[in-house]
JSON list of N, CA and C in Angstrom, two decimals:
[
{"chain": "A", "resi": 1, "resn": "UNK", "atom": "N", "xyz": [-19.76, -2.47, 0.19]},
{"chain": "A", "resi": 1, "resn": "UNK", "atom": "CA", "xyz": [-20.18, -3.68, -0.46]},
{"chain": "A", "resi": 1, "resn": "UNK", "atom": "C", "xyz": [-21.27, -4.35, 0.37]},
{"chain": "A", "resi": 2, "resn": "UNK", "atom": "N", "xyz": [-22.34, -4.88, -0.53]},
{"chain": "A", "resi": 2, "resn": "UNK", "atom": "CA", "xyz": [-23.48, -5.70, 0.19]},
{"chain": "A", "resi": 2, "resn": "UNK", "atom": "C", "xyz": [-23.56, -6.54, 0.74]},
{"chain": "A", "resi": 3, "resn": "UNK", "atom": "N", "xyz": [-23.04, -7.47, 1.68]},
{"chain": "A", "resi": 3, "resn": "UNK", "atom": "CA", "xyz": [-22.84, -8.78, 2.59]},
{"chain": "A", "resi": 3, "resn": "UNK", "atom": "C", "xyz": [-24.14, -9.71, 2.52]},
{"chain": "A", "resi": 4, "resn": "UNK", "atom": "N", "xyz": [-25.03, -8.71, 3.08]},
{"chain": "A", "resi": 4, "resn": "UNK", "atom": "CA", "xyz": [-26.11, -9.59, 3.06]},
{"chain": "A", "resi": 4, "resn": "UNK", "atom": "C", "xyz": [-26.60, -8.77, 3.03]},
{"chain": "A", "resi": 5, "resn": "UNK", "atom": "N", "xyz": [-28.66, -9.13, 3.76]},
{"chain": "A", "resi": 5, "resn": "UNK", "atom": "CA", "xyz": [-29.69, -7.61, 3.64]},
{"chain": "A", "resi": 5, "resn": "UNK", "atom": "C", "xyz": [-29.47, -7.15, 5.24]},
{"chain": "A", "resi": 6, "resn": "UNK", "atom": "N", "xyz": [-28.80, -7.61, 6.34]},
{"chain": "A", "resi": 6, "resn": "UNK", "atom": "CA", "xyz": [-28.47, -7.19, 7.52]},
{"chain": "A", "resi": 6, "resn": "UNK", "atom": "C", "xyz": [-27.69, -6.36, 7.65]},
{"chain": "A", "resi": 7, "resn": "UNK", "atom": "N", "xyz": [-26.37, -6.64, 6.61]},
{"chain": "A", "resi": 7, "resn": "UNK", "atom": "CA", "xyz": [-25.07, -5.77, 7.17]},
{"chain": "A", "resi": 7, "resn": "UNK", "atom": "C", "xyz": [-24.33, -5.16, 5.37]},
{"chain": "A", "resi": 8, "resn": "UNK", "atom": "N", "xyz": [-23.42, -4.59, 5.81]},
{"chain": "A", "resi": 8, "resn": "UNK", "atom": "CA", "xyz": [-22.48, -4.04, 4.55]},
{"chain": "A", "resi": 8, "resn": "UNK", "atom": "C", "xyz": [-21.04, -4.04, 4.93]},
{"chain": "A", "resi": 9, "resn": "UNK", "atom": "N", "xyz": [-19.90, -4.51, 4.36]},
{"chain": "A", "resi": 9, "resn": "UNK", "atom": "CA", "xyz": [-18.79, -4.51, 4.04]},
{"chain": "A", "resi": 9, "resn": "UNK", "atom": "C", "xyz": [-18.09, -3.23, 3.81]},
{"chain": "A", "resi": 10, "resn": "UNK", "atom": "N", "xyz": [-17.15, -2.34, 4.90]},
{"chain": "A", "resi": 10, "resn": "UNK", "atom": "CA", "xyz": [-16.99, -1.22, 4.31]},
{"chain": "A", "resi": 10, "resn": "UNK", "atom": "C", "xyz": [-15.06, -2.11, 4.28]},
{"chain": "A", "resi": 11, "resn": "UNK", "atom": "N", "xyz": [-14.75, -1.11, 3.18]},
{"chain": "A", "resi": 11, "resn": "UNK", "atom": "CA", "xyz": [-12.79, -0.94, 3.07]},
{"chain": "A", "resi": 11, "resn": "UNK", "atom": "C", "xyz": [-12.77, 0.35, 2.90]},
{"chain": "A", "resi": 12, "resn": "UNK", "atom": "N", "xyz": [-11.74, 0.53, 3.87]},
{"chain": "A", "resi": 12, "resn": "UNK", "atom": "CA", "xyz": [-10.67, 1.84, 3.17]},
{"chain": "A", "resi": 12, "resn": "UNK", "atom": "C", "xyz": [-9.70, 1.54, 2.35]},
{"chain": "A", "resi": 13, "resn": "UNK", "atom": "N", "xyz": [-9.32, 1.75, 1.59]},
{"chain": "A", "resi": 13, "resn": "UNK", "atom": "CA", "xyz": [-7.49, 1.52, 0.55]},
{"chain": "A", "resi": 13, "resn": "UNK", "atom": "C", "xyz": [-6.74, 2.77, 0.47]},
{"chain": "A", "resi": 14, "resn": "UNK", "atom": "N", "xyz": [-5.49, 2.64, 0.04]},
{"chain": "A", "resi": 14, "resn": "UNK", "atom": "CA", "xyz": [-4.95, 3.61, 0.12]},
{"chain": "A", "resi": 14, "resn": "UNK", "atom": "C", "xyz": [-4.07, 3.35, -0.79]},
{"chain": "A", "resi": 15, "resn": "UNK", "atom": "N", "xyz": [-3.10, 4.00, -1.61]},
{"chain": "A", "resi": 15, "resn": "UNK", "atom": "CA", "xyz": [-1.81, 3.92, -2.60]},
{"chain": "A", "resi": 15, "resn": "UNK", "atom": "C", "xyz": [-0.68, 3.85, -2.12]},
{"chain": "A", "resi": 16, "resn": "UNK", "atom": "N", "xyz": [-0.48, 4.57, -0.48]},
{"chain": "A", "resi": 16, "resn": "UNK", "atom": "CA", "xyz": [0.98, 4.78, 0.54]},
{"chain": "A", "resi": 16, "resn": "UNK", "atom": "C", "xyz": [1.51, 3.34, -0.22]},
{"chain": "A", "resi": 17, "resn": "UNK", "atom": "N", "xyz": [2.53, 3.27, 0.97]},
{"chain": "A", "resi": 17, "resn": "UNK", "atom": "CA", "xyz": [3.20, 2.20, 1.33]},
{"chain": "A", "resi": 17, "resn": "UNK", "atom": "C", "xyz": [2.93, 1.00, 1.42]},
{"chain": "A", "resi": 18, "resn": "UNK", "atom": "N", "xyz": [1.60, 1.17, 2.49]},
{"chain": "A", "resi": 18, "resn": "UNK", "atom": "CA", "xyz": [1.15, -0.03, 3.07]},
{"chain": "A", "resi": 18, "resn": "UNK", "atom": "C", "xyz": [1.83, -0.27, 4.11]},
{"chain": "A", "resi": 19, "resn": "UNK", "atom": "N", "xyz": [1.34, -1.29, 4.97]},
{"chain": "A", "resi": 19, "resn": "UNK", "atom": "CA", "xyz": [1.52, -1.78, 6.26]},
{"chain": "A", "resi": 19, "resn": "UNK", "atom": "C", "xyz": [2.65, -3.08, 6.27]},
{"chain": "A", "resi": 20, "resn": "UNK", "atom": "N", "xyz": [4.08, -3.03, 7.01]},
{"chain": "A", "resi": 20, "resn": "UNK", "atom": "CA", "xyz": [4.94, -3.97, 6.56]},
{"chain": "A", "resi": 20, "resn": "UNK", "atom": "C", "xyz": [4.05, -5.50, 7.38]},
{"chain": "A", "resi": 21, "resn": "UNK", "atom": "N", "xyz": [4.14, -6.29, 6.57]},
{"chain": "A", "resi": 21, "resn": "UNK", "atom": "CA", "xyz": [3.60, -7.81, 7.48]},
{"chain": "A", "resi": 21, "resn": "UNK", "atom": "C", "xyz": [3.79, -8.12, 8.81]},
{"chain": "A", "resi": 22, "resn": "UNK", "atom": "N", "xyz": [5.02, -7.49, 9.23]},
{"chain": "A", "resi": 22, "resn": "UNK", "atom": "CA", "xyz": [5.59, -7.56, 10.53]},
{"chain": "A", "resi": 22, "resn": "UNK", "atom": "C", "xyz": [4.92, -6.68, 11.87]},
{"chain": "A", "resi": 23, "resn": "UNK", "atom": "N", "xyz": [3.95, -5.59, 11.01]},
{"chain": "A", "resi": 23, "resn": "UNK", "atom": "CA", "xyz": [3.34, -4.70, 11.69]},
{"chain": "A", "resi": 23, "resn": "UNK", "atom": "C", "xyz": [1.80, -5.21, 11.87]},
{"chain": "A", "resi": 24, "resn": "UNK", "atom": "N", "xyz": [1.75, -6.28, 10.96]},
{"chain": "A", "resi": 24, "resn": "UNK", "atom": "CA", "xyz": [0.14, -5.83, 10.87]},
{"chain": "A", "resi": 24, "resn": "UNK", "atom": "C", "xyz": [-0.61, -6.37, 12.14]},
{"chain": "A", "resi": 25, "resn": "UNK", "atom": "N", "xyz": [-0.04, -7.15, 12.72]},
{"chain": "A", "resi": 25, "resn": "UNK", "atom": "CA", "xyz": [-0.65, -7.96, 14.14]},
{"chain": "A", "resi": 25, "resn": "UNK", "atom": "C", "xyz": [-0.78, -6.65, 15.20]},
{"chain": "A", "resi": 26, "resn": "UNK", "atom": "N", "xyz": [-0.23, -6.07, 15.19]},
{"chain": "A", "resi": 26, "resn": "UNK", "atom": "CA", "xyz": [-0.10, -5.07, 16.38]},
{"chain": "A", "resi": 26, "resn": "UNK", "atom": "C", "xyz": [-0.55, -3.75, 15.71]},
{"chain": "A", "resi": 27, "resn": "UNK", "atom": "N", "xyz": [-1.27, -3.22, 14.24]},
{"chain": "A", "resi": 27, "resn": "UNK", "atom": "CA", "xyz": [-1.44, -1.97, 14.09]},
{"chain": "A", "resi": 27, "resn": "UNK", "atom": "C", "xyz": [-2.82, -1.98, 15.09]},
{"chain": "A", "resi": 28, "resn": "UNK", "atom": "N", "xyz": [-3.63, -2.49, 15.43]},
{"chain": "A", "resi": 28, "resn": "UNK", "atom": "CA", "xyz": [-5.03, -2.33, 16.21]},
{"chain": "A", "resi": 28, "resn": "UNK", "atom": "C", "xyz": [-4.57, -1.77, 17.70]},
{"chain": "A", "resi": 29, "resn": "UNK", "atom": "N", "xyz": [-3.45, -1.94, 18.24]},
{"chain": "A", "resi": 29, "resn": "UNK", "atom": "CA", "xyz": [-2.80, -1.50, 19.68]},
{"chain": "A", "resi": 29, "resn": "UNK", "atom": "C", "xyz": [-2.76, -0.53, 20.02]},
{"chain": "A", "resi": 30, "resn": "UNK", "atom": "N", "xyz": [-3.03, -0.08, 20.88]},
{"chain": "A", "resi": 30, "resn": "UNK", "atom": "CA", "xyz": [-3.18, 1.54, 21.99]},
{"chain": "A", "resi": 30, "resn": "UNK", "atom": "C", "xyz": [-1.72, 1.70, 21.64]},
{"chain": "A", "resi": 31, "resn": "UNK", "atom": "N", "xyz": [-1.37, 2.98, 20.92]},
{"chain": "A", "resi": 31, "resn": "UNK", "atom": "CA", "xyz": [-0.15, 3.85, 20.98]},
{"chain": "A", "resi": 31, "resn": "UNK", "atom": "C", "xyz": [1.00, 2.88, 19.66]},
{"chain": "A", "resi": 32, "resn": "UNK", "atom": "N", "xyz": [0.73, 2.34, 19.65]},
{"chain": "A", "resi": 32, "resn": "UNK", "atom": "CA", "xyz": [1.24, 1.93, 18.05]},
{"chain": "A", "resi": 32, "resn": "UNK", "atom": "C", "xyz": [1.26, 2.40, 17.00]},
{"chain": "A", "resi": 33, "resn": "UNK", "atom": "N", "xyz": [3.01, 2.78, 16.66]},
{"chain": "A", "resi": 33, "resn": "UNK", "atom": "CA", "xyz": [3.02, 3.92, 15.34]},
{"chain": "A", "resi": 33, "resn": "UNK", "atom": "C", "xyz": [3.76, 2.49, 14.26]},
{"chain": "A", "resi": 34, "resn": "UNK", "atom": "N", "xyz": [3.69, 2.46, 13.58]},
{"chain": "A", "resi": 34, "resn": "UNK", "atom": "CA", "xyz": [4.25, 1.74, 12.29]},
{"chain": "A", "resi": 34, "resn": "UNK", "atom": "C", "xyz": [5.80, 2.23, 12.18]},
{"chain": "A", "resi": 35, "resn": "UNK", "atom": "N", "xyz": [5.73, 3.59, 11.30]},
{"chain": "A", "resi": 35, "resn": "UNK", "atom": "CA", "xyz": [6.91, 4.28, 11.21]},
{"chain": "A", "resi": 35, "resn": "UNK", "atom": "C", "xyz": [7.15, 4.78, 12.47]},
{"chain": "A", "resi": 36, "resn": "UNK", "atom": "N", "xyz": [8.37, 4.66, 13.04]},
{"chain": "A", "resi": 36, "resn": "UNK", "atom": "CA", "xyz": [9.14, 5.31, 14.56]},
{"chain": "A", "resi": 36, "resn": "UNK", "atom": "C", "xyz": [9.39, 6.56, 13.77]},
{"chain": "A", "resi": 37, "resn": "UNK", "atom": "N", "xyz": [9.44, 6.93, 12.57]},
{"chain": "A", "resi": 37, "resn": "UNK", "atom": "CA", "xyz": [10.56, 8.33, 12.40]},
{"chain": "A", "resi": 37, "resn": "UNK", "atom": "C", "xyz": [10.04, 9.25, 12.24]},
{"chain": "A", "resi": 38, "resn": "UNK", "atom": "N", "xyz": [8.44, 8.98, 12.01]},
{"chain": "A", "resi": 38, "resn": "UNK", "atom": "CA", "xyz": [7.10, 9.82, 12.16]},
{"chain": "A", "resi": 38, "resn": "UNK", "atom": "C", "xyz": [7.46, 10.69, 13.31]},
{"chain": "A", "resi": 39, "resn": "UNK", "atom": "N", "xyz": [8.29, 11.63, 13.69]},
{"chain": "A", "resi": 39, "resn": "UNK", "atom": "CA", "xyz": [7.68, 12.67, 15.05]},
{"chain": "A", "resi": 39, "resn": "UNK", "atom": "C", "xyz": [6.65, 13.29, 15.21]},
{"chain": "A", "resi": 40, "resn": "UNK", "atom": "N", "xyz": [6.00, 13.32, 16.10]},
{"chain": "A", "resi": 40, "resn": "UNK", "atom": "CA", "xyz": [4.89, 14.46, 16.35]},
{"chain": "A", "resi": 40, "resn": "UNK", "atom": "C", "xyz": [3.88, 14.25, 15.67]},
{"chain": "A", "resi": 41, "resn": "UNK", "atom": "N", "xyz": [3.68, 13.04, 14.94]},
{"chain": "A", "resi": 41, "resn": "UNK", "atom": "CA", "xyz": [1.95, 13.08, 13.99]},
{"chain": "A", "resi": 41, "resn": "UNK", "atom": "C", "xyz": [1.36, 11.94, 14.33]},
{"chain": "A", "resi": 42, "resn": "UNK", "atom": "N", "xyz": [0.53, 12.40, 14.90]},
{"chain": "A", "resi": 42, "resn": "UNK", "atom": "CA", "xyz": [-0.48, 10.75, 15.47]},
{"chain": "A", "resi": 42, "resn": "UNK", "atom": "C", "xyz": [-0.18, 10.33, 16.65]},
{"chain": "A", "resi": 43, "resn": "UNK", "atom": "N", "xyz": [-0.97, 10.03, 17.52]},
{"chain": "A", "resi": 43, "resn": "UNK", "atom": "CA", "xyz": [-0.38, 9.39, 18.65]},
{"chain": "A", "resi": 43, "resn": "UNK", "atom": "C", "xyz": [-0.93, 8.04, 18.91]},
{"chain": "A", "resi": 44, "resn": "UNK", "atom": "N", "xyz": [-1.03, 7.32, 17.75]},
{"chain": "A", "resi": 44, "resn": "UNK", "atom": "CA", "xyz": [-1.47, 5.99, 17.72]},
{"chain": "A", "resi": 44, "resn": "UNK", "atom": "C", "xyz": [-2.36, 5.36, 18.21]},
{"chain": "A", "resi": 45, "resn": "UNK", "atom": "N", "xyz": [-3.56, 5.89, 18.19]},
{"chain": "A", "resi": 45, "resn": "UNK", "atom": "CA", "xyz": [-4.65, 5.65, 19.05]},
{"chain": "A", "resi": 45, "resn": "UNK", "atom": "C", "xyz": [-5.83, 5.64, 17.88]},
{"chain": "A", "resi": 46, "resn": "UNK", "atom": "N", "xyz": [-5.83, 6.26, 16.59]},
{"chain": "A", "resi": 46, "resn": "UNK", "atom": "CA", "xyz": [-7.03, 6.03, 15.42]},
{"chain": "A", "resi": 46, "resn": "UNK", "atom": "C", "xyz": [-7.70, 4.86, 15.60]},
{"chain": "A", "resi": 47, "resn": "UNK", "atom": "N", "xyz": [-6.59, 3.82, 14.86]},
{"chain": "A", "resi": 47, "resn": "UNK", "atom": "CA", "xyz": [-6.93, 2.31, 14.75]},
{"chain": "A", "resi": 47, "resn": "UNK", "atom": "C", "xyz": [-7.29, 1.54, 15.80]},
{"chain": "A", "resi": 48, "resn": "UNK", "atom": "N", "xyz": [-6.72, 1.87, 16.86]},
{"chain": "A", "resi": 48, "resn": "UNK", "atom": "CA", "xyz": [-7.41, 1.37, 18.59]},
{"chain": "A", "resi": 48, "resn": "UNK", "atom": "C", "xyz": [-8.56, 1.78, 18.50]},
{"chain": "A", "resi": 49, "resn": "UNK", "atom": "N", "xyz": [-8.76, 3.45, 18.54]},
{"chain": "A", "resi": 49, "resn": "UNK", "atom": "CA", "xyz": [-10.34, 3.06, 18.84]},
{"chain": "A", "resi": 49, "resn": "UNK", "atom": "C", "xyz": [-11.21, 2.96, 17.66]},
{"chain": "A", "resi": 50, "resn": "UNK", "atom": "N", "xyz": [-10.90, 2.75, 16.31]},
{"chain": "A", "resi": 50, "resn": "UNK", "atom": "CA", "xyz": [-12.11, 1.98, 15.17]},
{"chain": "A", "resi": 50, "resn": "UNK", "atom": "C", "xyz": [-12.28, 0.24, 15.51]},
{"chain": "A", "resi": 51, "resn": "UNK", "atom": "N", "xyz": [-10.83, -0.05, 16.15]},
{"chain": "A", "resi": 51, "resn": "UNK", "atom": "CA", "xyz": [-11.01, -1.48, 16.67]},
{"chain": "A", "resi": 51, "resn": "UNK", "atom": "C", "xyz": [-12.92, -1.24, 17.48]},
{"chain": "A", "resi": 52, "resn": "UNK", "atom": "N", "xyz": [-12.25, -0.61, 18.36]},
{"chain": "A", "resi": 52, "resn": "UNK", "atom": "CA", "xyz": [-13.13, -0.31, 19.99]},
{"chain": "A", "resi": 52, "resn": "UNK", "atom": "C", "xyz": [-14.35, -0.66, 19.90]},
{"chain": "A", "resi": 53, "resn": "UNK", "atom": "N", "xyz": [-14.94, 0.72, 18.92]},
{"chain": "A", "resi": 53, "resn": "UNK", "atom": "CA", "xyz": [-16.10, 1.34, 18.04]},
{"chain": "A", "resi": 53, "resn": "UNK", "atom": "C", "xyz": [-16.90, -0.69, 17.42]},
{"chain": "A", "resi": 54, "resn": "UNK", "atom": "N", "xyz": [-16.05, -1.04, 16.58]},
{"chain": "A", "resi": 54, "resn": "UNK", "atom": "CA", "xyz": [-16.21, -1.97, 16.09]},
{"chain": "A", "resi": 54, "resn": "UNK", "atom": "C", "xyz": [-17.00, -3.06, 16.95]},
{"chain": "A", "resi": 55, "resn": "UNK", "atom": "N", "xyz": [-16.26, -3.49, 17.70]},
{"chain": "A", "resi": 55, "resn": "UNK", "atom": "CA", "xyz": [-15.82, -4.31, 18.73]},
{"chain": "A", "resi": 55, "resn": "UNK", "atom": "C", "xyz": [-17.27, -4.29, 19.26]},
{"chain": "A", "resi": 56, "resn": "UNK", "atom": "N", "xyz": [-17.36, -3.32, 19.54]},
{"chain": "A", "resi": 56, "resn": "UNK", "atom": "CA", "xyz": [-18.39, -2.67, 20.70]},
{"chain": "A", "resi": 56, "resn": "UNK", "atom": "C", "xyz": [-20.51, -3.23, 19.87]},
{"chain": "A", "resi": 57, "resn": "UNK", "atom": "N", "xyz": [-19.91, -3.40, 18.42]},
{"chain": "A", "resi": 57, "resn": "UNK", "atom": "CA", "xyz": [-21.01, -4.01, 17.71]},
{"chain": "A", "resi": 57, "resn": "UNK", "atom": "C", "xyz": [-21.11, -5.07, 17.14]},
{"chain": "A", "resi": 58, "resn": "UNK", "atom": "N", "xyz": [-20.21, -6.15, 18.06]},
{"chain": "A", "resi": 58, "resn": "UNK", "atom": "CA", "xyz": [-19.98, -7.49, 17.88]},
{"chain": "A", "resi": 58, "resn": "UNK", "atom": "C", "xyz": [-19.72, -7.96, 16.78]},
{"chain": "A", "resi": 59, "resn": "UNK", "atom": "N", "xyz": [-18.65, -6.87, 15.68]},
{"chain": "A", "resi": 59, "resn": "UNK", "atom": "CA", "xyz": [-17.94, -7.03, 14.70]},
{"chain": "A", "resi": 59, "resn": "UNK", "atom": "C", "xyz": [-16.42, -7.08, 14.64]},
{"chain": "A", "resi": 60, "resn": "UNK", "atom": "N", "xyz": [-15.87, -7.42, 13.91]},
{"chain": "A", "resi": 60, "resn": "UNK", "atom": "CA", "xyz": [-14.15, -7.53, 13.72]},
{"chain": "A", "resi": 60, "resn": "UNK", "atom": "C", "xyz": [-13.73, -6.32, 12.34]},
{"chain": "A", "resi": 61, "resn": "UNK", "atom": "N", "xyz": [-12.51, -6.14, 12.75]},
{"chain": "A", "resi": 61, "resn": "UNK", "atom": "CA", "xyz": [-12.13, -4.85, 11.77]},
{"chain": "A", "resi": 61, "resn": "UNK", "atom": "C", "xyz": [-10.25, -6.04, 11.43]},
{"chain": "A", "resi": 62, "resn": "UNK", "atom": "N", "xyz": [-10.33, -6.08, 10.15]},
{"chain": "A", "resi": 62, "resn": "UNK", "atom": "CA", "xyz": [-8.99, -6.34, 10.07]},
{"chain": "A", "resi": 62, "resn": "UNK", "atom": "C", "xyz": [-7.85, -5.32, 8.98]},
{"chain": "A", "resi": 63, "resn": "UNK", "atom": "N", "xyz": [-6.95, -5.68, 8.89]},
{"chain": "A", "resi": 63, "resn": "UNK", "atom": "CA", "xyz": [-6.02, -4.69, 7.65]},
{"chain": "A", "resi": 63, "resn": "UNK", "atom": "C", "xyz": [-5.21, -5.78, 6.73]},
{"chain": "A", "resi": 64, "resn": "UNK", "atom": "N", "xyz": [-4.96, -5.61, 5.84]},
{"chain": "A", "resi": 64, "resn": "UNK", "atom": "CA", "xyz": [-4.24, -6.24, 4.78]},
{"chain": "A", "resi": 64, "resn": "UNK", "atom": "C", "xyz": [-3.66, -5.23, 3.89]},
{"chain": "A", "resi": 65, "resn": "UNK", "atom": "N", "xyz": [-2.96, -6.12, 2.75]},
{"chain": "A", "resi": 65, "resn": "UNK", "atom": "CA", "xyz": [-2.24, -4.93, 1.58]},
{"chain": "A", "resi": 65, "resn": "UNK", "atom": "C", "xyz": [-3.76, -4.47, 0.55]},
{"chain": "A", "resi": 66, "resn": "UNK", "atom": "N", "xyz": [-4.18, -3.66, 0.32]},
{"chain": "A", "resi": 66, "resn": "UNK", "atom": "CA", "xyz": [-4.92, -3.31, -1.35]},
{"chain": "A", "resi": 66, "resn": "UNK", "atom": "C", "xyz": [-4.48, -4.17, -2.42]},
{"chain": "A", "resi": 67, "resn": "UNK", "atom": "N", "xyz": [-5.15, -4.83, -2.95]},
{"chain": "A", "resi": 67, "resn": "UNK", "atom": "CA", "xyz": [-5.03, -5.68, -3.95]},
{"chain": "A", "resi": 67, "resn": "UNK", "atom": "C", "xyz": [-5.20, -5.08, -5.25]},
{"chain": "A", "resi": 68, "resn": "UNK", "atom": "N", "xyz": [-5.61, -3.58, -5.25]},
{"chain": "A", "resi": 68, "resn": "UNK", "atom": "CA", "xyz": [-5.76, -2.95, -6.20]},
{"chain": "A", "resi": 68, "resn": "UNK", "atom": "C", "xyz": [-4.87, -1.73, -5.89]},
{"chain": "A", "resi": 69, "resn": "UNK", "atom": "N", "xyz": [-4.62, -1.03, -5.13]},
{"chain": "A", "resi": 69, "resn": "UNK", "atom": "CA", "xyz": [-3.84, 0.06, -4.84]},
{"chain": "A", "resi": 69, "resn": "UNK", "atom": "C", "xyz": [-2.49, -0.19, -4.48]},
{"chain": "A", "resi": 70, "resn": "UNK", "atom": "N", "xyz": [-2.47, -1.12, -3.54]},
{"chain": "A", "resi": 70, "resn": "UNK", "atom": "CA", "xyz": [-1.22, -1.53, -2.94]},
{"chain": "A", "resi": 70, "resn": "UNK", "atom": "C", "xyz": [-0.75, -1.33, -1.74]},
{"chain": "A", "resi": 71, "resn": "UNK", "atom": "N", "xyz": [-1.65, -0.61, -1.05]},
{"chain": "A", "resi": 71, "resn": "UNK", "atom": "CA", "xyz": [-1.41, 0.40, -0.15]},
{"chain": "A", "resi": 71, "resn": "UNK", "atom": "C", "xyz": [-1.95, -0.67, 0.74]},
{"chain": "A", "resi": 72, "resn": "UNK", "atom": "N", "xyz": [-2.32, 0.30, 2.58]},
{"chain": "A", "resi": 72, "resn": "UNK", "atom": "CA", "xyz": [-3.26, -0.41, 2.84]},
{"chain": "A", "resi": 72, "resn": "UNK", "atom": "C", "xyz": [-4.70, -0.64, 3.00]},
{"chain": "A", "resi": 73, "resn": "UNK", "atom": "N", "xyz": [-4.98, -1.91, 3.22]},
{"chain": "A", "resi": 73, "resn": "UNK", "atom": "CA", "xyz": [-6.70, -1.98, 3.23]},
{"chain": "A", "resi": 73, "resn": "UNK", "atom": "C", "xyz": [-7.19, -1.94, 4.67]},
{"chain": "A", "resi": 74, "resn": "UNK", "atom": "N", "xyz": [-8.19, -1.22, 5.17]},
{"chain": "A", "resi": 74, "resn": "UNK", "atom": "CA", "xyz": [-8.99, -1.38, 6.56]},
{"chain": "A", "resi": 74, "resn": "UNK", "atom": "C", "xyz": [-10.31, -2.06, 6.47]},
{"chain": "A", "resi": 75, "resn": "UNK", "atom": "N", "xyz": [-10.77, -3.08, 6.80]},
{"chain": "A", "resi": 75, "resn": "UNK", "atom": "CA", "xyz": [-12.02, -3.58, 6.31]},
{"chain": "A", "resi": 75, "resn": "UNK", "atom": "C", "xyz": [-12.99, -3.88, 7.20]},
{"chain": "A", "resi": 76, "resn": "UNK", "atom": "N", "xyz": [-14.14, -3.76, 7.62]},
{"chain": "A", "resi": 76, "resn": "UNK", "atom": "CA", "xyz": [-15.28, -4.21, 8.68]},
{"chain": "A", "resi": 76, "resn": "UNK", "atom": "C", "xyz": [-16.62, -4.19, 8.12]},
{"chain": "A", "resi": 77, "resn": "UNK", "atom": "N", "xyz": [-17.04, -4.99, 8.94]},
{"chain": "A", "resi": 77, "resn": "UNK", "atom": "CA", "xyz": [-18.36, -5.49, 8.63]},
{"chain": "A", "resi": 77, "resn": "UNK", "atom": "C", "xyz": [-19.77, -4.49, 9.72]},
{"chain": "A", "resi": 78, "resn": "UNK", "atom": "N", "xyz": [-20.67, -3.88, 8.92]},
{"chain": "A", "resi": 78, "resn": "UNK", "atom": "CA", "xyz": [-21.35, -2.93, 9.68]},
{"chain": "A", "resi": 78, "resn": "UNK", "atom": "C", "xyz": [-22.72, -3.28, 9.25]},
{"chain": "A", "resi": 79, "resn": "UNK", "atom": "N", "xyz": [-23.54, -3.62, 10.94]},
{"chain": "A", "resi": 79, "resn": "UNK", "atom": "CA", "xyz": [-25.41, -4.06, 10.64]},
{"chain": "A", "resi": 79, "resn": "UNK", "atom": "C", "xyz": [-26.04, -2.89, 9.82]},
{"chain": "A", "resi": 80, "resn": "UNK", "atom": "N", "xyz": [-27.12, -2.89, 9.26]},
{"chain": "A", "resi": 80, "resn": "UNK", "atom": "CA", "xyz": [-27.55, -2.34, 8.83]},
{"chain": "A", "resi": 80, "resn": "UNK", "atom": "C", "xyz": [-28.78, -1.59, 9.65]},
{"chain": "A", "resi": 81, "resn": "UNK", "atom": "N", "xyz": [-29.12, -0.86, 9.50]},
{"chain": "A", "resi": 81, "resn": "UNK", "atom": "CA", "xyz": [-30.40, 0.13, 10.41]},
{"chain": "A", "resi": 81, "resn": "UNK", "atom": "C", "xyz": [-31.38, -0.82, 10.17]}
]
């Protein structure tokens, strides 16, 4: 999505589950899994470093529910070339 003529609005969505409210403060954290019963997949480090990445271009990345999917949403703001 178009923000302005500087930057663009990206989201991811998804249909899953979604992210419980209780999680969402801490999904951006080094080694933070959501589901504990997950064995062996992910070692919680994705969302740390898209924080990082982000971060690193004096932007913010946040998550919420999909308002259309339900699932969850990943959203950041990215300059334009």
């Amino acid at each position: 999505t178009a923000v302005g003529e500087r930057s663009v609005r990206v989201s991811v969505e998804d249909s899953g589950p979604g992210i419980p409210a209780e999680d969402l403060p801490r999904i951006f954290d080094r080694f933070y899994k959501v589901d504990k019963s997950r064995h062996g997949q992910g070692s919680g480090l994705g969302l740390y470093i898209a924080r990082a990445l982000i971060q690193r271009h004096s932007q913010q990345i946040e998550a919420d529910r999909s308002p259309d999917l339900g699932g969850a949403r990943i959203s950041f703001t990215v300059a334009r070339p």
